[in-house]
Amino acid sequence: MNKQTYVVHDHHDERHQGAVTFPIYQNSLFTFANYDDFDAASDHFFDHFVYSRGNNPTVRELEKRLAGLEGGEEARCFASGMAAISAAVMSVVKQGDHIVCVDQAYGPAQAMMGSYLQKFGVTCSFVDGTSIDAIAAAILPNTTLLYLESPTSLFFSLQDLEACVQLAKKSGAATIIDNTWATPCFQNPLRFGVDLVVHSISKYIGGHSDVTGGAVIGSHERLERLNQNEFMLIGGLMTPHTATLVTRGMRTLPLRLEQQQKYGLQIADFLQTLPYVRKVHHPGLTSHPQHELAVRQMEGFSSLLSFETDIPLQDMRKWTGLLKYFRIGVSWGGYESLVTIFPLPLGAGVNSNSASAPCTILVRLYIGLEHPDDLIRDIRSAFEQIGLSEGD
Ligand SMILES: *Cc1c(COP(=O)(O)O)cnc(C)c1O
């Protein structure tokens, strides 16, 4: 079945009077007619509906859909992407273990693995994910996890998933990948042998900037262990109401992404023509150094991209405010286009004291669902208002 049909089509279900969309089970608990049934369900807690920090039918429905879309046996939803990432990582490592993590992974994920887990005796090395040799060199005898994010969400650099999995398997380490950028529509890392896929549902999958959520997808065996431990004990569950909104958002995921892929590439192409844009980061561009790998391991490109410019920080801060359709804000994946800027090298911080110091600026654009002609006019007009025309 095509992914588009898969997210749109629901079977007729007599249990719910044939309701065309899956009902919201707004319950914390489920009751039983007799104690034998209660015992039987409690003994196989995750196969039954006993308590919603366990299984809830509405959340379960979303989990089944996500697992199917990603090509995995099982999925578990969480309250946020970070709850999913933390649960996935903790399900793999124990005291004394070492993690190899790509150095452009999502910031809080890096902080969790690089700093927070130290108090449990887990260490972490950060490596350039574009170099398989660098990854190989970072693996130690006690490395039990290779943590990937491909493409990364500021510079959009990739890891060769097949090579990474081979390397990890050889050293007995598990692999986890953050697949938020590509979504299950455009990349299915389990196919390459990755052990666990994590998503921030708050982005494209939710698709309407109205929920936070996360998911972990993988084999029955890995998810069973994660359910018993990190899910049950830390308890960062997704609520049924959120699950309904996400199931609804997911119905248009393939359609949104098909359109956003086009828009994103159109804007990236346009940016490349601007004389004061030094470099555009988008794996769909033939100018991207890993374009060939991108085409090989992904089926498409989403619409979060970035560019570098030497325009002074002060002017670029002003530029962001002059944009009409791009709003200033973190996150992405909804209808509305967004902009954020980062002085390079990263970590320098965007504060107005340093605003006049010369540096390169990384501008991250999220291309939403406005018409790209309007977005291009908007970008052009904001540049003109800070005194730059395309002849400059
Ligand atoms: C947003 C994001 C996360 C974290 O997800 P939350 O839902 O905000 O907790 C993780 N990875 C990537 C790539 C993200 O963009």
XYZ file of C-alpha atoms and ligand atoms in Angstrom:
407
model
C 0.000 0.000 0.000
C 1.238 3.501 -0.773
C 2.156 5.517 2.356
C -0.456 8.099 1.416
C -3.242 5.512 1.376
C -1.871 3.956 4.555
C -2.240 7.120 6.654
C -5.603 8.085 5.173
C -7.476 4.789 5.159
C -9.113 3.298 8.262
C -10.891 -0.028 8.247
C -14.558 -0.048 9.137
C -14.586 -0.984 12.834
C -17.838 -2.280 14.340
C -16.492 -1.913 17.883
C -16.821 1.826 17.418
C -20.188 1.827 15.596
C -18.260 2.295 12.369
C -17.090 5.756 13.518
C -15.082 7.125 10.595
C -12.236 8.376 12.805
C -10.849 6.535 15.805
C -12.541 7.654 19.074
C -10.708 9.388 21.910
C -10.498 7.029 24.876
C -10.190 9.668 27.564
C -9.505 7.121 30.345
C -6.817 6.646 32.905
C -7.916 3.067 33.617
C -9.939 0.151 32.291
C -12.142 -2.107 34.435
C -12.935 -5.820 34.367
C -16.113 -7.833 34.948
C -14.372 -10.495 37.027
C -11.071 -10.984 38.803
C -9.840 -13.756 36.472
C -9.982 -11.391 33.496
C -8.262 -8.694 35.543
C -5.456 -11.097 36.514
C -5.059 -12.327 32.950
C -4.794 -8.760 31.615
C -2.410 -7.655 34.374
C -0.117 -10.596 33.661
C 0.235 -9.410 30.054
C -0.001 -5.719 30.786
C 1.259 -4.452 27.429
C -1.088 -6.655 25.398
C -4.179 -5.344 27.189
C -5.770 -2.104 28.263
C -5.326 -1.880 32.031
C -3.992 1.595 32.726
C -3.134 4.428 30.321
C 0.492 4.560 31.489
C 0.778 1.262 29.704
C -1.743 1.135 26.895
C -4.504 3.457 25.795
C -6.518 2.519 22.677
C -6.244 5.961 21.046
C -2.492 6.168 21.641
C -2.116 2.515 20.620
C -3.821 3.255 17.307
C -1.274 5.981 16.579
C 1.577 3.700 17.643
C 0.449 0.997 15.213
C 0.262 3.537 12.420
C 3.685 4.980 13.157
C 5.276 1.531 13.345
C 3.742 0.634 9.995
C 4.773 3.863 8.322
C 8.357 3.516 9.566
C 8.498 -0.186 8.697
C 9.033 -1.305 12.304
C 7.404 -4.004 14.425
C 6.523 -1.766 17.357
C 6.278 1.893 18.311
C 5.873 3.710 21.605
C 4.701 7.316 21.825
C 5.940 9.828 24.383
C 5.132 13.295 25.677
C 7.934 14.889 23.653
C 10.761 14.066 21.305
C 13.215 14.403 24.191
C 11.220 11.938 26.325
C 11.450 9.480 23.422
C 15.175 10.102 22.877
C 16.026 9.804 26.589
C 14.006 6.590 26.917
C 15.617 5.093 23.811
C 19.163 5.958 24.907
C 18.634 4.754 28.476
C 17.141 1.508 27.172
C 20.504 0.751 25.560
C 23.206 2.007 27.956
C 24.186 1.032 31.500
C 26.809 2.211 33.983
C 30.324 2.082 32.528
C 29.169 2.241 28.906
C 30.382 4.632 26.237
C 28.322 6.353 23.543
C 29.512 7.644 20.174
C 27.244 10.489 19.074
C 27.332 12.680 15.954
C 28.516 16.153 16.857
C 25.673 17.965 15.107
C 22.877 16.045 16.849
C 19.990 17.965 18.441
C 21.411 20.085 21.301
C 19.423 18.737 24.269
C 20.090 15.155 23.071
C 23.817 15.962 23.114
C 23.495 17.466 26.590
C 21.678 14.368 27.850
C 24.293 11.961 26.483
C 27.353 14.150 27.000
C 26.628 15.631 30.445
C 23.556 14.282 32.183
C 24.377 10.594 31.822
C 27.799 11.179 33.378
C 26.208 10.946 36.798
C 25.301 7.346 35.969
C 28.840 6.621 34.800
C 28.076 6.757 31.080
C 30.569 8.611 28.868
C 30.128 9.993 25.383
C 32.349 11.061 22.464
C 31.115 13.403 19.772
C 32.325 12.817 16.230
C 32.041 14.247 12.753
C 29.257 12.098 11.335
C 30.296 12.703 7.729
C 33.463 10.653 8.284
C 33.043 6.920 8.786
C 36.740 6.789 9.762
C 36.145 9.311 12.547
C 33.214 7.236 13.806
C 35.288 4.035 13.672
C 38.159 5.715 15.526
C 35.828 6.877 18.318
C 34.497 3.403 19.089
C 35.960 1.996 22.326
C 35.743 -1.511 23.794
C 32.891 -0.320 26.051
C 30.940 1.494 23.309
C 27.390 0.144 23.344
C 25.593 2.876 21.406
C 26.137 4.741 18.153
C 23.710 7.674 18.112
C 22.909 9.166 14.705
C 20.882 12.059 13.355
C 20.723 12.179 9.585
C 20.342 14.725 8.189
C 21.222 16.998 11.093
C 18.927 19.957 11.598
C 21.249 22.981 11.330
C 23.801 22.068 8.652
C 21.916 19.100 7.143
C 24.884 16.775 7.003
C 24.339 13.040 6.662
C 25.752 9.808 7.967
C 26.110 6.791 5.701
C 23.556 4.599 7.474
C 24.591 1.305 5.929
C 28.260 1.861 6.813
C 27.379 3.034 10.337
C 25.235 -0.031 11.012
C 27.969 -2.340 9.742
C 30.507 -0.673 11.981
C 28.247 -0.780 15.041
C 27.299 -4.421 14.514
C 30.962 -5.375 14.238
C 31.671 -3.803 17.622
C 28.484 -5.062 19.253
C 26.976 -1.588 19.658
C 23.335 -0.676 19.080
C 22.320 2.154 16.738
C 19.694 4.824 17.330
C 18.794 7.461 14.743
C 16.838 10.686 15.071
C 14.765 10.660 11.875
C 12.801 13.845 12.572
C 13.955 15.833 9.525
C 13.206 13.236 6.854
C 10.081 11.807 8.554
C 8.962 8.190 7.937
C 7.806 9.345 4.486
C 11.266 10.105 3.150
C 13.609 7.842 5.127
C 13.167 4.448 6.804
C 16.423 3.697 8.661
C 15.233 0.331 10.045
C 15.659 -0.946 6.467
C 19.389 -0.357 6.824
C 19.512 -2.299 10.080
C 19.342 0.633 12.519
C 17.987 -0.684 15.846
C 15.785 2.177 17.039
C 14.308 5.175 15.244
C 13.285 8.213 17.291
C 11.086 11.092 16.173
C 10.009 14.408 17.516
C 6.312 14.285 16.659
C 6.164 18.004 17.511
C 7.549 18.724 14.018
C 6.251 17.394 10.665
C 4.368 14.360 11.974
C 2.047 16.473 14.163
C 2.269 19.062 11.422
C 0.153 21.842 12.940
C 2.335 23.277 15.728
C -0.307 22.281 18.260
C 1.268 19.314 20.075
C 4.535 18.118 21.522
C 5.233 14.431 21.206
C 7.796 11.805 20.405
C 8.093 8.195 19.310
C 10.507 5.282 19.467
C 10.169 2.606 16.787
C 11.939 -0.752 16.532
C 11.675 -4.500 17.124
C 9.226 -6.181 19.516
C 12.144 -7.259 21.649
C 13.703 -3.819 22.098
C 10.352 -2.104 22.601
C 9.224 -4.665 25.142
C 12.261 -3.931 27.294
C 11.817 -0.203 26.850
C 8.129 -0.488 27.807
C 8.903 -2.358 31.038
C 11.618 0.058 32.064
C 12.027 3.556 30.618
C 8.390 3.930 29.573
C 6.754 2.550 32.742
C 9.264 3.888 35.239
C 9.921 7.365 33.875
C 6.355 7.570 32.598
C 6.614 10.248 29.891
C 3.459 9.106 28.151
C 1.487 10.735 25.340
C -2.105 11.623 26.231
C -5.065 10.282 24.200
C -6.045 13.788 23.172
C -2.591 14.474 21.762
C -2.651 11.110 19.974
C -5.895 12.069 18.227
C -4.409 15.339 17.012
C -1.306 13.518 15.784
C -3.302 10.807 13.975
C -5.218 13.613 12.305
C -2.046 15.496 11.410
C -0.466 12.346 10.036
C -3.224 11.889 7.494
C -1.807 14.753 5.457
C 1.883 14.045 6.186
C 2.708 12.576 2.749
C 0.782 15.347 0.957
C 2.338 18.128 3.019
C 5.819 16.766 2.547
C 5.435 16.252 -1.194
C 4.494 19.917 -1.484
C 7.056 21.155 1.037
C 9.809 19.221 -0.705
C 9.092 21.253 -3.858
C 8.835 24.540 -2.002
C 12.012 23.907 -0.019
C 14.034 23.152 -3.134
C 12.590 26.176 -4.916
C 13.644 28.480 -2.064
C 17.065 26.793 -1.768
C 17.617 27.330 -5.514
C 16.594 30.961 -5.175
C 18.916 31.535 -2.208
C 21.823 30.128 -4.221
C 21.374 32.946 -6.755
C 21.826 35.701 -4.136
C 25.323 37.219 -4.219
C 25.415 37.817 -0.464
C 24.475 34.232 0.366
C 27.730 32.385 0.800
C 26.450 28.813 1.021
C 23.086 27.035 1.123
C 22.704 23.862 3.187
C 20.093 21.511 1.736
C 20.836 17.848 0.921
C 18.544 18.011 -2.106
C 20.848 20.485 -3.885
C 23.391 18.968 -6.257
C 25.890 21.379 -4.658
C 25.490 19.576 -1.301
C 28.690 17.570 -0.675
C 26.666 14.457 0.256
C 23.940 14.800 -2.359
C 24.670 11.382 -3.847
C 24.399 9.675 -0.452
C 21.200 11.637 0.241
C 19.586 10.344 -2.947
C 20.750 6.818 -2.140
C 19.349 6.566 1.396
C 16.385 8.956 1.326
C 13.268 9.030 -0.801
C 12.785 12.773 -0.569
C 13.690 16.022 1.177
C 11.769 18.074 3.680
C 11.754 21.852 3.899
C 14.033 22.873 6.771
C 17.218 24.392 5.345
C 19.879 26.942 6.156
C 22.246 29.384 4.522
C 25.406 31.222 5.518
C 26.032 34.901 4.990
C 28.609 37.493 6.017
C 26.014 40.241 6.398
C 26.552 41.796 9.862
C 24.588 40.202 12.708
C 22.848 43.502 13.496
C 21.481 43.689 9.962
C 20.417 40.059 9.944
C 18.571 40.484 13.247
C 16.742 43.392 11.643
C 16.117 41.309 8.494
C 14.324 38.593 10.475
C 11.931 41.209 11.835
C 11.242 42.615 8.366
C 10.065 39.264 6.989
C 6.293 39.185 6.706
C 5.609 35.472 6.381
C 8.549 33.960 8.222
C 7.974 34.248 11.934
C 10.826 34.197 14.439
C 10.702 31.024 16.485
C 12.145 27.637 17.364
C 10.767 24.295 16.230
C 9.234 23.648 12.786
C 6.939 21.287 10.898
C 3.674 23.260 10.961
C 1.971 25.396 8.322
C 3.846 28.595 9.060
C 7.322 29.452 7.793
C 9.912 30.244 10.470
C 13.334 31.825 10.802
C 16.151 31.639 13.367
C 19.751 32.860 13.158
C 22.945 31.513 14.698
C 26.305 33.331 14.677
C 29.070 30.907 13.705
C 30.905 29.185 15.204
C 27.928 27.790 17.104
C 27.771 28.499 20.799
C 28.844 32.137 20.314
C 25.280 33.132 21.297
C 22.924 35.684 19.776
C 23.097 38.655 22.089
C 22.969 42.278 21.159
C 26.314 43.090 22.886
C 28.213 41.126 20.284
C 25.889 42.224 17.487
C 28.439 44.474 15.838
C 31.345 41.994 15.874
C 32.006 40.559 12.389
C 31.162 36.871 11.961
C 29.396 34.487 9.636
C 25.677 34.033 10.288
C 23.795 30.791 9.810
C 20.185 31.472 8.933
C 17.788 28.562 9.355
C 14.571 28.746 7.393
C 11.611 26.482 7.777
C 9.488 26.556 4.641
C 5.845 26.090 5.611
C 2.842 25.890 3.346
C 2.573 29.474 2.139
C 3.072 29.815 -1.612
C 6.810 29.902 -2.417
C 6.359 32.915 -4.733
C 5.200 34.928 -1.717
C 8.059 33.601 0.415
C 10.641 34.517 -2.233
C 9.159 38.021 -2.586
C 9.244 38.297 1.203
C 12.930 37.314 1.465
C 13.861 39.637 -1.402
C 11.943 42.563 0.062
C 13.489 42.155 3.536
C 16.983 42.169 1.979
C 16.114 45.317 0.034
C 14.964 46.976 3.229
C 18.364 46.405 4.835
C 19.936 47.989 1.779
C 20.845 44.917 -0.298
C 19.651 44.293 -3.813
C 20.426 41.280 -5.956
C 23.089 43.230 -7.833
C 25.133 43.589 -4.594
C 12.639 19.188 18.144
C 13.604 18.105 17.952
C 13.826 17.164 18.948
C 13.169 17.234 20.310
O 11.797 17.079 20.224
P 10.797 17.746 21.314
O 9.470 17.246 20.851
O 10.967 19.212 21.207
O 11.204 17.232 22.639
C 14.728 16.157 18.696
N 15.386 16.081 17.522
C 15.192 16.972 16.548
C 15.956 16.837 15.279
C 14.312 18.017 16.731
O 14.151 18.921 15.775
